[in-house]
Short mmCIF file of C-alpha atoms in Angstrom, two decimals:
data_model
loop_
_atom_site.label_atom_id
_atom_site.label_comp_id
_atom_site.label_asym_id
_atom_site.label_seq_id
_atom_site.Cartn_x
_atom_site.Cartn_y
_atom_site.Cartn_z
CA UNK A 27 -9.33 -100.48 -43.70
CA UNK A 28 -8.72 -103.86 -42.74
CA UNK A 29 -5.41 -104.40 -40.46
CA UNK A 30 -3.09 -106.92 -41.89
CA UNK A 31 0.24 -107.15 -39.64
CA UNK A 32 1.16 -104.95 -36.63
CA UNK A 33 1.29 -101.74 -38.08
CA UNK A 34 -0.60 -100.80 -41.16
CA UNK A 35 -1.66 -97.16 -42.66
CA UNK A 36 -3.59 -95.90 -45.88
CA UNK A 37 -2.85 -92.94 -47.81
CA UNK A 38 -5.23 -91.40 -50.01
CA UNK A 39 -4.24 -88.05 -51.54
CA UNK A 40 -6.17 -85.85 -54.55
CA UNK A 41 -4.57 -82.88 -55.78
CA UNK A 42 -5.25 -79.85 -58.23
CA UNK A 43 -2.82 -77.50 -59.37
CA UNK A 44 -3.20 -74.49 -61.61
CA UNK A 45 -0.63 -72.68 -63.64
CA UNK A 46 -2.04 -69.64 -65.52
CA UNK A 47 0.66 -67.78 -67.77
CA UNK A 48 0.30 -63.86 -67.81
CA UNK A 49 1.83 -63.60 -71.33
CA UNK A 50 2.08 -66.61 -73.59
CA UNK A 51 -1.50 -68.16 -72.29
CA UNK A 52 -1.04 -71.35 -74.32
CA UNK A 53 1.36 -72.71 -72.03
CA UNK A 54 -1.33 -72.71 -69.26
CA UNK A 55 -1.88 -75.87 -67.64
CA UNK A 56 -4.02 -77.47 -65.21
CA UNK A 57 -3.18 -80.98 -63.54
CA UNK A 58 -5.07 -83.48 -61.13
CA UNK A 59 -3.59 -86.57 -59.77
CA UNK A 60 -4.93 -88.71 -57.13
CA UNK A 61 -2.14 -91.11 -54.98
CA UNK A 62 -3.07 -94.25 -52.60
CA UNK A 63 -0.49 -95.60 -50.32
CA UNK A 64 -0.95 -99.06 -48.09
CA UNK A 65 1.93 -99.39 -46.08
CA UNK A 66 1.95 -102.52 -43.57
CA UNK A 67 4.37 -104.76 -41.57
CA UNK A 68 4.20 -108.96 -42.06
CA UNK A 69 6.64 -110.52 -39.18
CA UNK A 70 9.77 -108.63 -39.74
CA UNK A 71 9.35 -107.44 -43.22
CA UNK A 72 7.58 -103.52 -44.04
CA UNK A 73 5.50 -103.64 -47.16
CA UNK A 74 4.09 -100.63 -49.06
CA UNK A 75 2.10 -100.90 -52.15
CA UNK A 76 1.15 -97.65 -53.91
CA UNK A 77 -1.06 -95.93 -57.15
CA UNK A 78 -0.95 -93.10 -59.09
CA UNK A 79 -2.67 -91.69 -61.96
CA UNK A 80 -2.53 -88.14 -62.83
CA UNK A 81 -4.05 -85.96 -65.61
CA UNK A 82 -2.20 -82.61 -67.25
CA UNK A 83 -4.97 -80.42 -69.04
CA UNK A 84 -2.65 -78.42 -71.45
CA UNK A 85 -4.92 -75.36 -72.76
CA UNK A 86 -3.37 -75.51 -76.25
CA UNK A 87 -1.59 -78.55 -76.22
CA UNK A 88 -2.52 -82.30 -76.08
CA UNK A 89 -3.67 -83.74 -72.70
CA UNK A 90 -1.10 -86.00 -70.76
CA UNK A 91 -1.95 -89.17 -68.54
CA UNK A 92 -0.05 -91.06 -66.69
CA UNK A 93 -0.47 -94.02 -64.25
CA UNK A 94 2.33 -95.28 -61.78
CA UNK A 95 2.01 -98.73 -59.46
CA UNK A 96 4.73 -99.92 -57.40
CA UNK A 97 6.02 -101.94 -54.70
CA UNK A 98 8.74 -101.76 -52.45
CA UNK A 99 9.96 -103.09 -48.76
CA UNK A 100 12.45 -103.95 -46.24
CA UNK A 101 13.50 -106.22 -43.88
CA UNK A 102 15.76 -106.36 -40.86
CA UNK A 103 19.27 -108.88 -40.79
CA UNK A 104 20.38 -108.83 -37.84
CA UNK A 105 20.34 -105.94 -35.01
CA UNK A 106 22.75 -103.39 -37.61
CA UNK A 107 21.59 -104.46 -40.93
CA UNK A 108 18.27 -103.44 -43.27
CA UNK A 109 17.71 -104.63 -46.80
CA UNK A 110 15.71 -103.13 -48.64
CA UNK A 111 13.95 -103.56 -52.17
CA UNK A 112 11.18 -101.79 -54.67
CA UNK A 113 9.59 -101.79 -58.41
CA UNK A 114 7.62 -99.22 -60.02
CA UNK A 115 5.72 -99.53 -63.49
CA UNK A 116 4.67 -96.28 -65.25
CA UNK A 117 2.74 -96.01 -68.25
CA UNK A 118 2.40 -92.13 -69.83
CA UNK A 119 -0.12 -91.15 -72.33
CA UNK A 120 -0.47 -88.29 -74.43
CA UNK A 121 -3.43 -87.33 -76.06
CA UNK A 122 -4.43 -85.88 -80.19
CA UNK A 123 -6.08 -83.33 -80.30
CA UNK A 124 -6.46 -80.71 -83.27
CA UNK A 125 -2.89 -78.47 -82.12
CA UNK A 126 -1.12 -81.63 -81.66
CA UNK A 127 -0.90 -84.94 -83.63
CA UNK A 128 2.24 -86.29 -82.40
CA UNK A 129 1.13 -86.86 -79.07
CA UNK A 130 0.94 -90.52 -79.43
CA UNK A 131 4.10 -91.06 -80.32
CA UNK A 132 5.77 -90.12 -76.87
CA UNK A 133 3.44 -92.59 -75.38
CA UNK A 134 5.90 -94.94 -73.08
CA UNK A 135 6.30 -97.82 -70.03
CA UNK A 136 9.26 -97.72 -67.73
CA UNK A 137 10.30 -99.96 -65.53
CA UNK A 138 12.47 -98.94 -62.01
CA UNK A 139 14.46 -101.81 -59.82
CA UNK A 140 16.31 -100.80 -56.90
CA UNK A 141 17.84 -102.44 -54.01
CA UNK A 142 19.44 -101.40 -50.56
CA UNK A 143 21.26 -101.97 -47.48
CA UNK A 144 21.86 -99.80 -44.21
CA UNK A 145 24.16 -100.11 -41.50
CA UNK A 146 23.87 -98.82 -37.74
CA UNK A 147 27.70 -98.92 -36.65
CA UNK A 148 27.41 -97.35 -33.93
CA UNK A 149 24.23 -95.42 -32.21
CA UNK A 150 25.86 -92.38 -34.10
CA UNK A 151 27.16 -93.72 -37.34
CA UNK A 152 25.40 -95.27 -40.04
CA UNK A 153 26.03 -96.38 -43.54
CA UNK A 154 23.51 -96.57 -46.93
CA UNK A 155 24.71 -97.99 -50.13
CA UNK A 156 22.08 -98.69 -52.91
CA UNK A 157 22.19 -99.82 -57.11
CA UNK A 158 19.49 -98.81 -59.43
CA UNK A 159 18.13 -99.53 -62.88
CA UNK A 160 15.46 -97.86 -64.70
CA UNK A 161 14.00 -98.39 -68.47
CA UNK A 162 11.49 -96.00 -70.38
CA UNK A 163 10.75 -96.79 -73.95
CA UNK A 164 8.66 -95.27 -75.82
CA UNK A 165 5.72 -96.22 -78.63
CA UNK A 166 7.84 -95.54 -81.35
CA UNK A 167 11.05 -96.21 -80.17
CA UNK A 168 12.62 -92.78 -79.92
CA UNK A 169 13.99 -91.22 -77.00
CA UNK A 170 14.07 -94.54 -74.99
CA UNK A 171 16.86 -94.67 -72.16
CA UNK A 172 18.60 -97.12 -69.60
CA UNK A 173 19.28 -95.27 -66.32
CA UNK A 174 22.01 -96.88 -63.76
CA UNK A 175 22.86 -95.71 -60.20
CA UNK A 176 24.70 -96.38 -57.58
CA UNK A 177 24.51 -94.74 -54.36
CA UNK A 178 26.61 -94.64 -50.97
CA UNK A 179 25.94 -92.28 -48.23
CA UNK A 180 27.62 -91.31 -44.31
CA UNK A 181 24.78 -90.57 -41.72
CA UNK A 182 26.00 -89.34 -38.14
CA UNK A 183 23.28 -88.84 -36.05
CA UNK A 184 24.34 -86.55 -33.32
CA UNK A 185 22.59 -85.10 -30.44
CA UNK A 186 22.37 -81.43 -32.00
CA UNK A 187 22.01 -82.56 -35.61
CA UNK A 188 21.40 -85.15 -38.27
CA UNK A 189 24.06 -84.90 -40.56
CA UNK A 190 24.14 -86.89 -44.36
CA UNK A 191 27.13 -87.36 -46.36
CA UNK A 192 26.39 -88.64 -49.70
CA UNK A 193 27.58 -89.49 -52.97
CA UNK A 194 25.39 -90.72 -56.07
CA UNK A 195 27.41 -92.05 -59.53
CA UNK A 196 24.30 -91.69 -62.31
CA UNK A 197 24.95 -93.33 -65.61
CA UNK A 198 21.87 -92.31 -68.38
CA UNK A 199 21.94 -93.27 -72.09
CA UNK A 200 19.65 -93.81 -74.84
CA UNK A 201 19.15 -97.49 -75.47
CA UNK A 202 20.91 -99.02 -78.54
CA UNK A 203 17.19 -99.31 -80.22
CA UNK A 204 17.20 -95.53 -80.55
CA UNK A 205 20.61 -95.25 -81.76
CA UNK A 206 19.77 -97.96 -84.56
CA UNK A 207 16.66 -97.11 -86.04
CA UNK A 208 17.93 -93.38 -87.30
CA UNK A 209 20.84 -95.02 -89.08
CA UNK A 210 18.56 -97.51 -90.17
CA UNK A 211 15.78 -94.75 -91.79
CA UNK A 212 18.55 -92.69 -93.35
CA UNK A 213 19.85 -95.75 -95.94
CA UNK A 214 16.35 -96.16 -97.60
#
C-alpha cells in the first residue's frame, strides 16, 4: 500500500456464509462476497473509495451476483461544521438455470446520492441533518423505484453516555415507468 495523504488505510475482507434448512432443503443457500476499502485524507478533505462483489449459491434456485463501487467523503468548514458527500453504483445479476428462467429479468443498476452536514454546538451538543436519493431499475422495467430521505438527528455527548436523537422521513415509490407499462400491456 502506497500512502497518499496523512492518514490512509486498506480494507480487504472475504466472507462465507452457510445457511442449511432442516426441512424445506431447497431454500439452502450459500454466499461469498469479498469487500476492499481505501480510505485516505488529501489536505482537509477524507476520501474512501470502496468494492464489492458477492455471489449467492441458491441450491435449487438461480445463482445471484452482485457488484457494488462507491465513493464518498467529507470535509471540514470551519471549526463546527463537516460536509459530507457519497455515490454508490450497484449492478445485481441473477442467473438461468433449469428451476428458474426468470432470473434475468430481475437483473438491475441503482444509483445512491447523498449529502450531509454536522454541527458541534457545543463540546456536548451536536447536530446531523442529511437528504438522500436512490434509483434501482430493473432489465425489464418492473419493480423499479425512486427512494427519497431526509434525515435530522440530536447527539449529546456526555461524560457517562453518548446519546442520539433521531428522526428519518423515507419516501419509496415505484417509478412512473413501472406504473405505465402494465396499463400499457393490458390495451393490446
Amino acid at each position: 500500500m502506497r500512502k497518499i495523504g496523512e492518514d490512509s488505510s486498506l480494507l480487504l475482507n472475504a466472507s462465507i456464509s452457510d445457511s442449511r434448512q432442516v426441512i424445506e432443503t431447497g431454500d439452502d443457500v450459500e454466499g461469498y462476497s469479498f469487500t476492499t476499502a481505501y480510505d485516505t485524507t488529501i489536505g482537509n478533505q477524507g476520501i474512501s473509495i470502496f468494492a464489492m462483489t458477492s455471489k449467492s449459491d441458491y441450491i435449487d434456485d438461480a445463482d445471484s451476483f452482485s457488484n457494488m463501487f462507491g465513493l464518498s467523503g467529507f470535509f471540514p468548514s470551519g471549526d463546527r461544521s463537516t460536509y459530507s458527500y457519497s455515490y454508490t453504483f450497484s449492478d445485481s445479476k441473477g442467473n438461468h438455470n433449469s428451476s428458474d428462467t426468470t432470473a434475468n429479468e430481475t437483473n438491475s443498476i441503482g444509483h445512491s446520492i447523498n449529502i450531509g452536514h454536522d454541527y458541534a454546538a457545543t463540546e456536548i451538543v451536536s447536530t446531523s441533518t442529511g437528504i438522500g436519493y436512490s434509483i434501482s431499475e430493473n432489465k425489464v422495467g418492473m419493480n423499479d423505484y425512486e427512494t427519497f430521505e431526509f434525515t435530522m438527528r440530536l447527539n449529546l455527548n456526555f461524560p457517562f453516555a453518548y446519546i442520539s436523537v433521531s428522526y428519518t422521513h423515507l419516501r419509496a415509490h415505484e417509478t412512473s415507468l413501472h406504473l405505465v407499462c402494465p396499463l400499457l400491456l393490458e390495451k393490446k
